[in-house]
């Protein structure tokens, strides 16, 4: 019998070289780790430990050189363990009630980052650990020699000392990826800590339902808290961040501090999407007041900690309670995504029998709803997103009013002026002999007589250190302003009964507080004209008041000089605080 390739044929796959090519499957590190976690979950593991080991490579660069996964799941009997590294092998091939089904995840993910795979497993406590391995370099060598690449049967073998602390007491599996060559510092992340944080962040979101239900997943000894982009779960990462912020952090006295400390989002929509006999669920939430706070805080420290910016326009696709995608989906929002949308949570949950509709791929990354399904989701979002935006606007409107009551009408300017005053000439006025009395009187003028002792104290505490205090208060008589000097501080009360306040100040203020476009332009123009009239009349009335003195230049000359100089200086330093 001739044995030339012409008659016996040739292997359809060049194993070693094909595997080398398959290294570029495009896995992110968290997604790759996710494949191994999936397998542990499906083997009924309750605790999954991951360890990233750092080292220095041949070129002297720091890198993660090895990744270890340990679970306390069912383990694998020898027949199955031998197949572990085999591409295409699955004990749940193409099933629709499992997470895995393609039989490629565990291998492609490992090869994406390293070139060697070791697995130890046992199915009961009193069996020895069995070991298999696959080494790409060995395989390529064998292929070069013309040998067929084969997986030898598992052998009893002790788990190396280095991993002993990760081992389960009974059944379980340890997977080790080594010769990791794709995680040099600067490649996927600047340094080890950033890489680890990224991994923690992603895994805590991808596996949030499992973690929330009590499965323990840890990364380098740190147990993950679930991260829910809908902000409906409790005991989450966000809850911890918010609790810290409102109990010991910057939010201790914030007006949007929730009482009790509960941080659940509002559900805007929770609706079934029918596809044949199956259904998916679309959920839309708006983050709570304690998170949205006031306009303009979408990127501050708290927002970054809560992972708010990355939620902008993102939809979380949950397949079988495991997230497979969290990104923007083209053409699914009826209108362009807007900045405040980062406070809106959107998830679509479905079961694996709908995989084809959701465009699920073998690498379990990304979802691309097919046309008809996309249309249905789009229709529902068309109602829900504007509803969420509207509610957010009303939250922010409330917050603005609240903040004003709290800080006084002139608060923002007074803070800016205090800063500007630091470098200006110091007051020479002797000041009121009873400064505390003046402050008490001011508190009564501003808060009324019914305010509690605590409210008065808070108010006085706030204005005590300000060099200038301006308050709009109601007092009888024709006086427009009342000025008092205490301890180098200037207190100006503006009479809200005065025509200047009623016809110029108040209408201007209300236009300034409204949304651009919310006011009729004729109203704005009318107010602007009245303002110019009022400012001109202010000057004329001042001149007229001067003229009541016999020698105005002597009496008021210095006042005019200082006034002009300070006005110029303040206007150059205080700008755009409203
Ligand atoms: N941690 C584990 N515990 C028990 N069995 C496992 C574990 N990891 C993998 N397996 C077995 O190896 C097979 C191959 O895994 P994988 O390549 O991820 O394919 P899939 O998950 O699609 O079945 C699984 O079907 C399962 O039988
Ligand atoms: Mg799998």
mmCIF file of N, CA and C and ligand atoms in Angstrom, residues 39-40 42-43 71 75-76 80 84 89-92 100-107 173, ligand 1:
data_model
loop_
_atom_site.group_PDB
_atom_site.id
_atom_site.type_symbol
_atom_site.label_atom_id
_atom_site.label_comp_id
_atom_site.label_asym_id
_atom_site.label_seq_id
_atom_site.Cartn_x
_atom_site.Cartn_y
_atom_site.Cartn_z
ATOM 1 N N UNK A 39 -16.814 28.151 33.583
ATOM 2 C CA UNK A 39 -16.692 26.700 33.735
ATOM 3 C C UNK A 39 -16.801 26.289 35.199
ATOM 4 N N UNK A 40 -16.209 27.081 36.082
ATOM 5 C CA UNK A 40 -16.296 26.767 37.507
ATOM 6 C C UNK A 40 -17.738 26.866 37.987
ATOM 7 N N UNK A 42 -20.402 26.463 36.252
ATOM 8 C CA UNK A 42 -21.192 25.351 35.728
ATOM 9 C C UNK A 42 -20.834 24.038 36.395
ATOM 10 N N UNK A 43 -19.680 23.989 37.044
ATOM 11 C CA UNK A 43 -19.306 22.801 37.801
ATOM 12 C C UNK A 43 -19.743 22.971 39.263
ATOM 13 N N UNK A 71 -11.163 26.353 41.934
ATOM 14 C CA UNK A 71 -12.578 26.295 42.331
ATOM 15 C C UNK A 71 -12.845 25.086 43.208
ATOM 16 N N UNK A 75 -15.258 19.088 39.943
ATOM 17 C CA UNK A 75 -14.039 18.466 39.447
ATOM 18 C C UNK A 75 -14.314 17.645 38.202
ATOM 19 N N UNK A 76 -13.227 17.106 37.611
ATOM 20 C CA UNK A 76 -13.383 16.317 36.389
ATOM 21 C C UNK A 76 -12.804 14.927 36.581
ATOM 22 N N UNK A 80 -12.828 13.090 31.244
ATOM 23 C CA UNK A 80 -13.154 14.469 30.849
ATOM 24 C C UNK A 80 -11.921 15.364 30.941
ATOM 25 N N UNK A 84 -9.912 18.310 28.452
ATOM 26 C CA UNK A 84 -9.995 19.744 28.786
ATOM 27 C C UNK A 84 -9.300 20.630 27.758
ATOM 28 N N UNK A 89 -14.103 20.351 22.372
ATOM 29 C CA UNK A 89 -14.705 19.409 23.302
ATOM 30 C C UNK A 89 -15.534 20.153 24.335
ATOM 31 N N UNK A 90 -16.765 19.644 24.533
ATOM 32 C CA UNK A 90 -17.626 20.216 25.558
ATOM 33 C C UNK A 90 -18.561 19.137 26.054
ATOM 34 N N UNK A 91 -18.804 19.101 27.350
ATOM 35 C CA UNK A 91 -19.802 18.149 27.871
ATOM 36 C C UNK A 91 -21.197 18.750 27.775
ATOM 37 N N UNK A 92 -21.286 19.957 27.185
ATOM 38 C CA UNK A 92 -22.609 20.599 27.042
ATOM 39 C C UNK A 92 -22.726 21.204 25.647
ATOM 40 N N UNK A 100 -21.692 27.782 28.876
ATOM 41 C CA UNK A 100 -20.788 27.345 27.812
ATOM 42 C C UNK A 100 -21.518 26.401 26.870
ATOM 43 N N UNK A 101 -21.108 26.363 25.636
ATOM 44 C CA UNK A 101 -21.710 25.403 24.702
ATOM 45 C C UNK A 101 -20.859 25.155 23.462
ATOM 46 N N UNK A 102 -19.829 25.976 23.264
ATOM 47 C CA UNK A 102 -19.054 25.850 22.038
ATOM 48 C C UNK A 102 -17.818 24.960 22.197
ATOM 49 N N UNK A 103 -17.409 24.728 23.435
ATOM 50 C CA UNK A 103 -16.257 23.871 23.662
ATOM 51 C C UNK A 103 -14.932 24.484 23.260
ATOM 52 N N UNK A 104 -14.866 25.796 23.262
ATOM 53 C CA UNK A 104 -13.607 26.442 22.881
ATOM 54 C C UNK A 104 -13.099 27.440 23.926
ATOM 55 N N UNK A 105 -14.002 27.909 24.795
ATOM 56 C CA UNK A 105 -13.682 29.026 25.694
ATOM 57 C C UNK A 105 -12.429 28.836 26.516
ATOM 58 N N UNK A 106 -12.374 27.739 27.261
ATOM 59 C CA UNK A 106 -11.277 27.535 28.192
ATOM 60 C C UNK A 106 -9.923 27.542 27.479
ATOM 61 N N UNK A 107 -9.886 27.010 26.267
ATOM 62 C CA UNK A 107 -8.603 26.908 25.548
ATOM 63 C C UNK A 107 -8.224 28.218 24.864
ATOM 64 N N UNK A 173 -11.058 22.051 41.033
ATOM 65 C CA UNK A 173 -10.204 22.145 39.853
ATOM 66 C C UNK A 173 -9.272 23.341 39.989
HETATM 67 N N1 LIG B 1 -13.625 24.037 36.403
HETATM 68 C C1 LIG B 1 -14.167 22.977 35.787
HETATM 69 N N2 LIG B 1 -14.768 22.016 36.524
HETATM 70 C C2 LIG B 1 -15.328 20.947 35.926
HETATM 71 N N3 LIG B 1 -15.352 20.769 34.577
HETATM 72 C C3 LIG B 1 -14.774 21.680 33.791
HETATM 73 C C4 LIG B 1 -14.155 22.833 34.357
HETATM 74 N N4 LIG B 1 -13.661 23.558 33.333
HETATM 75 C C5 LIG B 1 -13.956 22.907 32.196
HETATM 76 N N5 LIG B 1 -14.636 21.778 32.446
HETATM 77 C C6 LIG B 1 -15.075 20.815 31.431
HETATM 78 O O1 LIG B 1 -14.351 21.105 30.256
HETATM 79 C C7 LIG B 1 -15.248 21.282 29.140
HETATM 80 C C8 LIG B 1 -14.654 22.275 28.171
HETATM 81 O O2 LIG B 1 -14.733 23.606 28.665
HETATM 82 P P1 LIG B 1 -14.835 24.809 27.642
HETATM 83 O O3 LIG B 1 -13.726 24.694 26.664
HETATM 84 O O4 LIG B 1 -14.935 26.060 28.401
HETATM 85 O O5 LIG B 1 -16.159 24.528 26.840
HETATM 86 P P2 LIG B 1 -17.672 24.777 27.238
HETATM 87 O O6 LIG B 1 -17.690 25.554 28.496
HETATM 88 O O7 LIG B 1 -18.199 25.525 26.082
HETATM 89 O O8 LIG B 1 -18.280 23.423 27.411
HETATM 90 C C9 LIG B 1 -16.554 21.676 29.759
HETATM 91 O O9 LIG B 1 -17.637 21.296 28.941
HETATM 92 C C10 LIG B 1 -16.533 20.915 31.079
HETATM 93 O O10 LIG B 1 -17.025 19.619 30.934
#
